[in-house]
PDB file of C-alpha atoms in Angstrom:
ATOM      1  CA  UNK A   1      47.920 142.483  64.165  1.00  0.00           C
ATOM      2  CA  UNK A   2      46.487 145.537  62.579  1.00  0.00           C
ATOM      3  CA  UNK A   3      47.538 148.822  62.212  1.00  0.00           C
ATOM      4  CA  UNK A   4      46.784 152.441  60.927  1.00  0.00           C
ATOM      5  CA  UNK A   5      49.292 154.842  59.926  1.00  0.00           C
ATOM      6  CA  UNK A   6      48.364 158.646  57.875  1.00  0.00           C
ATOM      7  CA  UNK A   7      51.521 158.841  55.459  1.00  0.00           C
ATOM      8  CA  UNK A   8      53.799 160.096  57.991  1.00  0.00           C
ATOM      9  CA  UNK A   9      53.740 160.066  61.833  1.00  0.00           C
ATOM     10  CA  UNK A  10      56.229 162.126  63.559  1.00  0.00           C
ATOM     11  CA  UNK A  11      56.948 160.448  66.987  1.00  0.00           C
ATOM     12  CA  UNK A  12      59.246 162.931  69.582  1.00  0.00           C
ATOM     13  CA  UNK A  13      61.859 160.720  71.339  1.00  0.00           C
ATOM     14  CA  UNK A  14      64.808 160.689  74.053  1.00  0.00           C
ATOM     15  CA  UNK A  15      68.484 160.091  74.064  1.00  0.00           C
ATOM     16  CA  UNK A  16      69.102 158.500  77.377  1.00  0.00           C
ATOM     17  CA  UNK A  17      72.305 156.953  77.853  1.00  0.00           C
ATOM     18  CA  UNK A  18      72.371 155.777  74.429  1.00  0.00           C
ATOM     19  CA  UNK A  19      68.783 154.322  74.346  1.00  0.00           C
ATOM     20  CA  UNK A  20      66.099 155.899  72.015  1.00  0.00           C
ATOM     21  CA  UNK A  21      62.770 156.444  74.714  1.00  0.00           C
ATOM     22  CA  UNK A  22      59.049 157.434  73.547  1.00  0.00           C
ATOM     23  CA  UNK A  23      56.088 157.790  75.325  1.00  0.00           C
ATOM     24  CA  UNK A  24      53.125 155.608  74.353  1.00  0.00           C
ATOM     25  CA  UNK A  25      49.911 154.347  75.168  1.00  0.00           C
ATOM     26  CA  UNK A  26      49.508 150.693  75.900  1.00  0.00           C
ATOM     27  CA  UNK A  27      45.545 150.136  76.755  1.00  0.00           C
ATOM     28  CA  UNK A  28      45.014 153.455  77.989  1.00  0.00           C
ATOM     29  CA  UNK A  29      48.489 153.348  80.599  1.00  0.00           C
ATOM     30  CA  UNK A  30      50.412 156.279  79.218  1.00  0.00           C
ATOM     31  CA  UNK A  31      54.648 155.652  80.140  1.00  0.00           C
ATOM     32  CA  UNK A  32      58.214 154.958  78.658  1.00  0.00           C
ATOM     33  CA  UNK A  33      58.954 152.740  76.288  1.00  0.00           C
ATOM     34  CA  UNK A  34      62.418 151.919  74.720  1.00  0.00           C
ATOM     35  CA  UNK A  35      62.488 151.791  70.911  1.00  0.00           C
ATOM     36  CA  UNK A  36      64.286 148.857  70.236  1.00  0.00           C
ATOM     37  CA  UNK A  37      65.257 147.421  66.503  1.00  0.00           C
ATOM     38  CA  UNK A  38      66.664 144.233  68.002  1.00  0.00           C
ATOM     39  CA  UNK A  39      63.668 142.713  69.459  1.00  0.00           C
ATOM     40  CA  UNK A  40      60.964 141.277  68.025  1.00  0.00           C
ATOM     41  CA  UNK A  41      58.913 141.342  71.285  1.00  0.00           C
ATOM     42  CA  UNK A  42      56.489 143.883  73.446  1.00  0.00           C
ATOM     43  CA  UNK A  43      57.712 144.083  77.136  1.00  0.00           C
ATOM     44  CA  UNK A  44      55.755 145.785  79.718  1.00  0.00           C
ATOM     45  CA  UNK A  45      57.391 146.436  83.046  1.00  0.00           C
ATOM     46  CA  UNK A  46      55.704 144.088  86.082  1.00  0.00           C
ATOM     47  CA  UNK A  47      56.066 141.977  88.817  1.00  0.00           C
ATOM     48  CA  UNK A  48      57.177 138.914  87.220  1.00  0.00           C
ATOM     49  CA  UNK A  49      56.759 136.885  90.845  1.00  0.00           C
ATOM     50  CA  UNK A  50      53.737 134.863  89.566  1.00  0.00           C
ATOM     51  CA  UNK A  51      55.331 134.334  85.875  1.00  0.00           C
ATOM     52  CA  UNK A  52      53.446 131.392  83.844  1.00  0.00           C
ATOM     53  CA  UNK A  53      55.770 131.467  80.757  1.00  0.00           C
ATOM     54  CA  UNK A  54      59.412 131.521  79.435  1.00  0.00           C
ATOM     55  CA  UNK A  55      60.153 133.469  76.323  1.00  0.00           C
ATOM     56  CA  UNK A  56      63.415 133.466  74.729  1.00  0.00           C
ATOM     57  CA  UNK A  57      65.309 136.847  74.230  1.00  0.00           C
ATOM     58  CA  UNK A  58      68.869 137.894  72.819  1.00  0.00           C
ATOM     59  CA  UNK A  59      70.456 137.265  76.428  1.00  0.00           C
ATOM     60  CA  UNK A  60      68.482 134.178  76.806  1.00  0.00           C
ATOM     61  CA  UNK A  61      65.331 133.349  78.527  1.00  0.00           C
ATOM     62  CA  UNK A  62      63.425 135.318  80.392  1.00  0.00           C
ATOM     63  CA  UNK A  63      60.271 135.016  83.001  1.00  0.00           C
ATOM     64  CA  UNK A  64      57.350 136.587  82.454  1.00  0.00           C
ATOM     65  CA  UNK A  65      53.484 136.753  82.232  1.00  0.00           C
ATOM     66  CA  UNK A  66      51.740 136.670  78.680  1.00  0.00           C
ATOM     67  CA  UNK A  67      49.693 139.416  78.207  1.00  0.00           C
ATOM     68  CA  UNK A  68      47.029 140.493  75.459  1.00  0.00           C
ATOM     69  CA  UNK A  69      47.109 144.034  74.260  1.00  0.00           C
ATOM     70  CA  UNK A  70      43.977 145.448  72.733  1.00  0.00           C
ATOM     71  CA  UNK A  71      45.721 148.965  71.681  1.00  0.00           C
ATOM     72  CA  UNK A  72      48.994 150.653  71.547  1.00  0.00           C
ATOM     73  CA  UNK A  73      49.580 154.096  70.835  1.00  0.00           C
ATOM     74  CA  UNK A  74      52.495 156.577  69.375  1.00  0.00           C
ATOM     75  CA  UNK A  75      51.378 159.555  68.989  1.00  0.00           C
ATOM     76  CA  UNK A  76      49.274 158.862  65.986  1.00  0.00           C
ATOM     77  CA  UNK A  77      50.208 155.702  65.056  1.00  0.00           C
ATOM     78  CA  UNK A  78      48.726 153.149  66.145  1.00  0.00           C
ATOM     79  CA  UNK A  79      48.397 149.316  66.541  1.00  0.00           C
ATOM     80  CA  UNK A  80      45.637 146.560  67.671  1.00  0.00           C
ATOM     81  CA  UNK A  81      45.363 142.760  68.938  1.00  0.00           C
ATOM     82  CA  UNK A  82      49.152 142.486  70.061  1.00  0.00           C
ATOM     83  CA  UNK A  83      50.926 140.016  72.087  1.00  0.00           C
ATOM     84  CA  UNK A  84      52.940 141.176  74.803  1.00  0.00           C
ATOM     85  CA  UNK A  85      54.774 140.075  78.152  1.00  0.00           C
ATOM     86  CA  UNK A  86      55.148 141.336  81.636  1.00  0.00           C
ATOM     87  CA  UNK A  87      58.360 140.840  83.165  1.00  0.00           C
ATOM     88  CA  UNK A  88      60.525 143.004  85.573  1.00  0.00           C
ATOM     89  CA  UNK A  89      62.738 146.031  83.752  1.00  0.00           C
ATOM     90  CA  UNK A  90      63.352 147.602  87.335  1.00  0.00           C
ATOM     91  CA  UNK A  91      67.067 147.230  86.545  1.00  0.00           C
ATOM     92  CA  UNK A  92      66.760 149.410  82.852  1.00  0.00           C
ATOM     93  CA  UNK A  93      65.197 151.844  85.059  1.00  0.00           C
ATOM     94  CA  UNK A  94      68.161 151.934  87.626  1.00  0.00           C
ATOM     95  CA  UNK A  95      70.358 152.239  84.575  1.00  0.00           C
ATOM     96  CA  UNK A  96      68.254 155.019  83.003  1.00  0.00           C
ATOM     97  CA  UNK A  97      67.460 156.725  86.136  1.00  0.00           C
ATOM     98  CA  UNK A  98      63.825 157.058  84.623  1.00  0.00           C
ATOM     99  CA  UNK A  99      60.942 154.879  84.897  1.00  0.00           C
ATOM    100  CA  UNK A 100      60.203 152.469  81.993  1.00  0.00           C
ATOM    101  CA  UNK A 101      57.147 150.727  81.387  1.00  0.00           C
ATOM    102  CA  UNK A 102      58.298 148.774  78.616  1.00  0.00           C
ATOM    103  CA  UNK A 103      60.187 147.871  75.508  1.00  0.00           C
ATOM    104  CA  UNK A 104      59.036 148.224  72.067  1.00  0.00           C
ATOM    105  CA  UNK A 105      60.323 145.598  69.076  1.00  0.00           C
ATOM    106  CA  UNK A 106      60.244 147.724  65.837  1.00  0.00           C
ATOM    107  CA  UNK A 107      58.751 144.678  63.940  1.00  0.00           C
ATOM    108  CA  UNK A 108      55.209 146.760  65.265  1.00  0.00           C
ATOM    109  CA  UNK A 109      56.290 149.173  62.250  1.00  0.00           C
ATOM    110  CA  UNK A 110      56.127 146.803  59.636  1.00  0.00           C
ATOM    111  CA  UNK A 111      55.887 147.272  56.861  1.00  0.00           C
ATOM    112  CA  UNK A 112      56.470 151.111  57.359  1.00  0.00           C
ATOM    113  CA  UNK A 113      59.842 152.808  56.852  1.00  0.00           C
ATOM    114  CA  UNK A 114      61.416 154.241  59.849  1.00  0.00           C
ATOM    115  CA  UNK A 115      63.764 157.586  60.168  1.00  0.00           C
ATOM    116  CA  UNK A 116      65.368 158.303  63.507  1.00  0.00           C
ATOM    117  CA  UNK A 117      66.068 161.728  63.435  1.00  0.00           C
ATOM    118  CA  UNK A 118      68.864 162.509  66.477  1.00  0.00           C
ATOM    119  CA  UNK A 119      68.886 166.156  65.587  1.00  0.00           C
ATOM    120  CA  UNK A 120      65.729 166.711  66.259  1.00  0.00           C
ATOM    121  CA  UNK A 121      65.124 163.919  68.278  1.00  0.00           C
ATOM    122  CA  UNK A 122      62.092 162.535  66.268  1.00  0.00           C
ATOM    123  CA  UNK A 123      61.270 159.033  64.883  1.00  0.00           C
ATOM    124  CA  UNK A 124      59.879 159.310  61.657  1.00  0.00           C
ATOM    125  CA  UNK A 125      57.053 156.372  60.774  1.00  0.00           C
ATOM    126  CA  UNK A 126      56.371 156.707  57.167  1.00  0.00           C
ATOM    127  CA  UNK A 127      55.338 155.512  53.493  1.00  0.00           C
ATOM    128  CA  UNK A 128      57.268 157.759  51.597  1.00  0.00           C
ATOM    129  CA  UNK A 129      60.270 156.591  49.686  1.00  0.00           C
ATOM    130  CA  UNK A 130      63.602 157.720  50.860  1.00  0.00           C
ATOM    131  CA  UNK A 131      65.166 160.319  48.468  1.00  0.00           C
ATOM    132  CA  UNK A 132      67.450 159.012  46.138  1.00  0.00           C
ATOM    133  CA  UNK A 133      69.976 162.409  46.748  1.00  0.00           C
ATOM    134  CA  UNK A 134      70.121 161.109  50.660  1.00  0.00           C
ATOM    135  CA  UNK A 135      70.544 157.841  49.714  1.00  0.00           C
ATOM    136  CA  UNK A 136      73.405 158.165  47.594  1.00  0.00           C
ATOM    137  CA  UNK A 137      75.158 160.664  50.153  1.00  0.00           C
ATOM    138  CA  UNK A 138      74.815 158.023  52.655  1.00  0.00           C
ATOM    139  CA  UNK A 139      76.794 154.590  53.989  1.00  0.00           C
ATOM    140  CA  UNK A 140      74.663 151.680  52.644  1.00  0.00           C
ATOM    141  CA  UNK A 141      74.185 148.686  55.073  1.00  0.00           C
ATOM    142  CA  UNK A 142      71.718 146.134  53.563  1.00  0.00           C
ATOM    143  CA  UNK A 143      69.873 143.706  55.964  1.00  0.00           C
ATOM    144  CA  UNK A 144      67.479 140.902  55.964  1.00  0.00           C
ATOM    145  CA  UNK A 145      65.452 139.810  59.048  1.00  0.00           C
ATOM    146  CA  UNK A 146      65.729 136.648  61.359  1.00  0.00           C
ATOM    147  CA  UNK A 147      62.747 135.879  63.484  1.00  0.00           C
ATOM    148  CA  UNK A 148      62.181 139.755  63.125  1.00  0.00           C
ATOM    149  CA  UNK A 149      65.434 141.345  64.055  1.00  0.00           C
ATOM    150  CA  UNK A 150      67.294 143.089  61.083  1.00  0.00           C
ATOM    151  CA  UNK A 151      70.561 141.450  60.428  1.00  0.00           C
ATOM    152  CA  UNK A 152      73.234 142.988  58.112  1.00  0.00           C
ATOM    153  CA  UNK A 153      76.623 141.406  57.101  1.00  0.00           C
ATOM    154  CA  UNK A 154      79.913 143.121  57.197  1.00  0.00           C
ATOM    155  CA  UNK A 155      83.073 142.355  55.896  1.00  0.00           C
ATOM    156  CA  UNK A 156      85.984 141.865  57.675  1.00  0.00           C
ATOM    157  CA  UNK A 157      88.599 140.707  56.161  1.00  0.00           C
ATOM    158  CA  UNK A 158      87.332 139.463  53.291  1.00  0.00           C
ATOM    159  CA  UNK A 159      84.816 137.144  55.115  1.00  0.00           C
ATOM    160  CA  UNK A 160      81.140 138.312  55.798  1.00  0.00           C
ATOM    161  CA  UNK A 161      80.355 138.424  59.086  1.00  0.00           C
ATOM    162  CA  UNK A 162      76.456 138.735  60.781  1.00  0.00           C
ATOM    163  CA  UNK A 163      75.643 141.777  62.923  1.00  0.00           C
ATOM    164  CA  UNK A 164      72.175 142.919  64.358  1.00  0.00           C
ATOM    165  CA  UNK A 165      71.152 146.457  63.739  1.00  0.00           C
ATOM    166  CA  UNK A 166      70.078 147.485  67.041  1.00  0.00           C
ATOM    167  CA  UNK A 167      68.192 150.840  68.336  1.00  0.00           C
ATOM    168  CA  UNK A 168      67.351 149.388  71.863  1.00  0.00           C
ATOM    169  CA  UNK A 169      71.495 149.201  72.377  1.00  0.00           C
ATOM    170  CA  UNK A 170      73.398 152.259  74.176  1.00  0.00           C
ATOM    171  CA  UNK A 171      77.238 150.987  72.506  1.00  0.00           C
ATOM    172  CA  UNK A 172      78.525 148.521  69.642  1.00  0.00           C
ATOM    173  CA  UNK A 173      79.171 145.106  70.745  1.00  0.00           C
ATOM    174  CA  UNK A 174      82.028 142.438  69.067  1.00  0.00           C
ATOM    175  CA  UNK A 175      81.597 138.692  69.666  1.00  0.00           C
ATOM    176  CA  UNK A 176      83.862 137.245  71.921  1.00  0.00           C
ATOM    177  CA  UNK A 177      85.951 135.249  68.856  1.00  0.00           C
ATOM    178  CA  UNK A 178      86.210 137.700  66.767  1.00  0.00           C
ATOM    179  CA  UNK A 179      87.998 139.851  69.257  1.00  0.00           C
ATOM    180  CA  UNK A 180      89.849 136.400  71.031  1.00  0.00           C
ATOM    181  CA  UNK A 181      91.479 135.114  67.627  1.00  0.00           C
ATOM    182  CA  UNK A 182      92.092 138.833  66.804  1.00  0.00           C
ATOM    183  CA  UNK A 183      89.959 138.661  63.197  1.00  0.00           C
ATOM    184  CA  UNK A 184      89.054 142.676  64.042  1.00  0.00           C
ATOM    185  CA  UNK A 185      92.742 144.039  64.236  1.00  0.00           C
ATOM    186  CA  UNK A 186      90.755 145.375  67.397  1.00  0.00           C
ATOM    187  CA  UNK A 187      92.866 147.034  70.372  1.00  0.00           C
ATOM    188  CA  UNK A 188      91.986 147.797  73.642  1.00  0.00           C
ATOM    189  CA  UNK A 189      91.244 151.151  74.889  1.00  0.00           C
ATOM    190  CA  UNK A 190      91.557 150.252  78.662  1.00  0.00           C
ATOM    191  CA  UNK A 191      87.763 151.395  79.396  1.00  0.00           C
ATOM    192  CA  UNK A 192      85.076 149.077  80.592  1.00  0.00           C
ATOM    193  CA  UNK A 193      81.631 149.397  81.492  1.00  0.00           C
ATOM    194  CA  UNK A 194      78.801 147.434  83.488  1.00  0.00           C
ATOM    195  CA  UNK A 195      76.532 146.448  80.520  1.00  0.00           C
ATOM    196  CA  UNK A 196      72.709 146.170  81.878  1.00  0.00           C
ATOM    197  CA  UNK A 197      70.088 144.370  79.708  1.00  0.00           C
ATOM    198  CA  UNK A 198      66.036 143.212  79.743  1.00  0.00           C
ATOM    199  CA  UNK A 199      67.378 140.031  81.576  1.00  0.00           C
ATOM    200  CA  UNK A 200      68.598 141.774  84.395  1.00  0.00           C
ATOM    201  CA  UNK A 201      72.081 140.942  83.823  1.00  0.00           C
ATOM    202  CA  UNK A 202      74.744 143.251  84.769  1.00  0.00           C
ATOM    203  CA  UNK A 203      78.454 142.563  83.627  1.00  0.00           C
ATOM    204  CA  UNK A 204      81.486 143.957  82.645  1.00  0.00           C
ATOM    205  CA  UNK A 205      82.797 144.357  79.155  1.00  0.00           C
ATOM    206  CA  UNK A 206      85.770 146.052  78.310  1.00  0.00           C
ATOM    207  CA  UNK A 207      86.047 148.408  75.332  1.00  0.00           C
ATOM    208  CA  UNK A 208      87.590 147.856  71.826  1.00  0.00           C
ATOM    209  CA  UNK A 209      88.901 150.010  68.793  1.00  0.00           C
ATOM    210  CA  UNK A 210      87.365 148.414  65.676  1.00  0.00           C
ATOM    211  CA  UNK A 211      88.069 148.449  62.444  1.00  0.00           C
ATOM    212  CA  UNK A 212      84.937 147.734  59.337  1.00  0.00           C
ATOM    213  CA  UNK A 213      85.933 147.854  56.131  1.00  0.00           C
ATOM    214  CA  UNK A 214      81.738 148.901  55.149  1.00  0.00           C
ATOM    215  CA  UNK A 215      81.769 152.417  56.420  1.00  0.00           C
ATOM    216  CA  UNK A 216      83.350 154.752  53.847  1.00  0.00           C
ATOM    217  CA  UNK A 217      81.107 157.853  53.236  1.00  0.00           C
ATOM    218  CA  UNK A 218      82.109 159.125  56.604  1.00  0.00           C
ATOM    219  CA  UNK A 219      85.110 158.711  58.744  1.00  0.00           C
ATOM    220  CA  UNK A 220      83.606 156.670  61.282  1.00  0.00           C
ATOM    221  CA  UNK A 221      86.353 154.017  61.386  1.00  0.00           C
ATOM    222  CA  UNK A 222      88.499 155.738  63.576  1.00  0.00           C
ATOM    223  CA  UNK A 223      85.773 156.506  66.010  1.00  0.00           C
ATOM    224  CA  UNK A 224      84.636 153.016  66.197  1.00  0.00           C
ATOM    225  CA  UNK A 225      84.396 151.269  69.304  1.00  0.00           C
ATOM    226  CA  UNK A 226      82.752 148.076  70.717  1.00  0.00           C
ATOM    227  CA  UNK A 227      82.478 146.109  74.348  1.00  0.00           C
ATOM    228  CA  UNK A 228      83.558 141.963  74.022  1.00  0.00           C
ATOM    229  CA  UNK A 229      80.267 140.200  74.462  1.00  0.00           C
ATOM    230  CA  UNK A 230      79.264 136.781  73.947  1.00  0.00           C
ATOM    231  CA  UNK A 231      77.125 136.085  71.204  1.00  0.00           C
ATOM    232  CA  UNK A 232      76.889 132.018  71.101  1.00  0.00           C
ATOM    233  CA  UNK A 233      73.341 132.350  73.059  1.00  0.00           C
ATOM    234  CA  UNK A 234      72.096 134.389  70.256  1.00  0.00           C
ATOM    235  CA  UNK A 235      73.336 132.357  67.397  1.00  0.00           C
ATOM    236  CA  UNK A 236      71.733 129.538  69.185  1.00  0.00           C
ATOM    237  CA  UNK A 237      68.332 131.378  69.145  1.00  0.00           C
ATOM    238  CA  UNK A 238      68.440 132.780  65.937  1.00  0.00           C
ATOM    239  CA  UNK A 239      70.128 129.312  64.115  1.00  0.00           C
ATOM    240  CA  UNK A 240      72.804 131.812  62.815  1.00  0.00           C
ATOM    241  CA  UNK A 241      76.486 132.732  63.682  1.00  0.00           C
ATOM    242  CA  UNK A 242      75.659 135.878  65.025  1.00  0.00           C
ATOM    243  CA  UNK A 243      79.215 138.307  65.067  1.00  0.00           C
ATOM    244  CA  UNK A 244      78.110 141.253  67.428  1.00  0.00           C
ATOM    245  CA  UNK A 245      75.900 144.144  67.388  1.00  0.00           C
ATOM    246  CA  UNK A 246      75.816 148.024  65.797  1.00  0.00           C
ATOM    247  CA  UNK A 247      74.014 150.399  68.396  1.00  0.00           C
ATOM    248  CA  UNK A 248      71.883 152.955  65.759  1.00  0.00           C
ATOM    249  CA  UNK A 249      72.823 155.947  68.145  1.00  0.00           C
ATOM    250  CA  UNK A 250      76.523 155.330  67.763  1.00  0.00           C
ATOM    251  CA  UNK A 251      76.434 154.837  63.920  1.00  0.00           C
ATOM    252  CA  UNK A 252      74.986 158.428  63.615  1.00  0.00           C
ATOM    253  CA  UNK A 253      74.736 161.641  65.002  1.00  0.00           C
ATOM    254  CA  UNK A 254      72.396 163.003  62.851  1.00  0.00           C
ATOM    255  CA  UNK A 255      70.043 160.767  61.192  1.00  0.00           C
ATOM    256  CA  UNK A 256      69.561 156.741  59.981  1.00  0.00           C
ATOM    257  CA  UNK A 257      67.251 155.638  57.376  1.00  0.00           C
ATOM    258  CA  UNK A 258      65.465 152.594  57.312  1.00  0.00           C
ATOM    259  CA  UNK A 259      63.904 151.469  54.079  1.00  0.00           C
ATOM    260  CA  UNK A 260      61.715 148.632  55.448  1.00  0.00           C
ATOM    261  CA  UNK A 261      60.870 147.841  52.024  1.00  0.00           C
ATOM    262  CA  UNK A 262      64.007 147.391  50.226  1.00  0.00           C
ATOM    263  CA  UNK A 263      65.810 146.194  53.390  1.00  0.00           C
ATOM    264  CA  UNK A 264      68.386 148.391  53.451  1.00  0.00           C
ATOM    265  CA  UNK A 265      69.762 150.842  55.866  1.00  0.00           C
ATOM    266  CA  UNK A 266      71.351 154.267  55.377  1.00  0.00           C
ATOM    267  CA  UNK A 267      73.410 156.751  58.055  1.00  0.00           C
TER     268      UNK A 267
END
């Protein structure tokens, strides 16, 4: 996998319903592709009737058609020689109300450092170090990667507990024993919403207050909420106990730093 990147590319983005969309260029097919932190794999939307493999994803396996990519463009960053797979995202599309032709793993970064701007609605690909006066100004999450997919641990009380750090995720989402042996002090809010993923899958979660005893440079606790999901799939994949997910667009409003290189992530 090679790529080229000058400094700093400056890629435009959309909001929609929580997910972070860009337009790129996959072998000269121009569409929308869903940023997303917590996969480690290309997926271009296709008819999946005819699939010849089964690739394993955070909700499990899914069917799908290898396919070689030569070139992918963002704006001007770019990469070569990828692997990808074709599989049907006609149901992110429903949920979007937009056409997607794909989803995009962030691992295609590496080893760059990533900004995503959501006043301006830009994500920032770059080799510059973050400034230390943002840094310091900032809530600190540090993370290390499985198979990938940035993991950071949070403490709750007083044990650490494993969460992915996820762009391609419209809401926060607490595994189903935390919330079941009450570990989270979490209460119900009495909302619930059909959660739609790459798999196709389409249930209902209901919504949680959360508590994290992490976040202190901004009064996020309060504002904290999370859907019950079961995460034993994904522990299974990853070989870790895996304790729920932290959507990027509903940890900020304004702006999250990733520094790729020290593995650490600021908002």
């Amino acid at each position: 996998m090679n790529s080229t990147l000058n400094a700093e590319v400056v890629i435009p983005f959309e909001l929609v319903n929580g997910l972070i969309v860009v337009e790129a260029e996959v072998d000269g097919r121009v569409g929308n592709f869903i940023v997303d932190s917590g996969s480690n794999s290309i997926l271009l939307n296709g008819d999946n009737s005819s699939s010849n493999v089964s690739f394993e994803t955070l909700e499990g396996n899914i069917e799908g058609t290898e396919k070689r990519i030569n070139t992918l463009r963002i704006g001007n960053f770019e990469q070569k020689e990828l692997l990808g797979f074709t599989t049907d995202l006609s149901n992110l599309e429903s949920y979007l109300d937009k056409e997607v032709h794909g989803i995009l793993g962030c691992a295609i970064f590496t080893p760059h450092s990533i900004v995503f701007d959501f006043n301006s609605s830009q994500l920032i690909v770059s080799d510059h170090k973050i400034d230390q006066n943002i840094k310091e100004s900032l809530n600190q999450l540090s993370y290390f990667l499985i198979e990938d997919l940035p993991i950071t641990q949070l403490t709750i009380q007083g044990e650490l507990y494993n969460f992915i750090l996820d762009s391609g995720a419209s809401s926060h989402f607490i595994d189903s024993d935390l919330l079941d042996n009450n570990i989270m002090n979490a209460q119900l809010t009495g909302k619930s919403k059909t959660i739609v993923t790459a798999g196709g899958k389409g249930l209902i979660a209901e919504e949680y207050k959360i508590k994290i005893a992490d976040f202190s440079k901004e009064d996020l606790i309060s504002n904290l909420t999370g859907y019950k999901k079961d995460f034993s799939g994904a522990s299974k994949e990853l070989g870790a106990k895996i304790s729920g997910l932290l959507s990027l667009s509903k940890l900020a409003s304004q702006k999250i730093y990733f520094d790729v290189v020290d593995k650490k992530l600021y908002f």
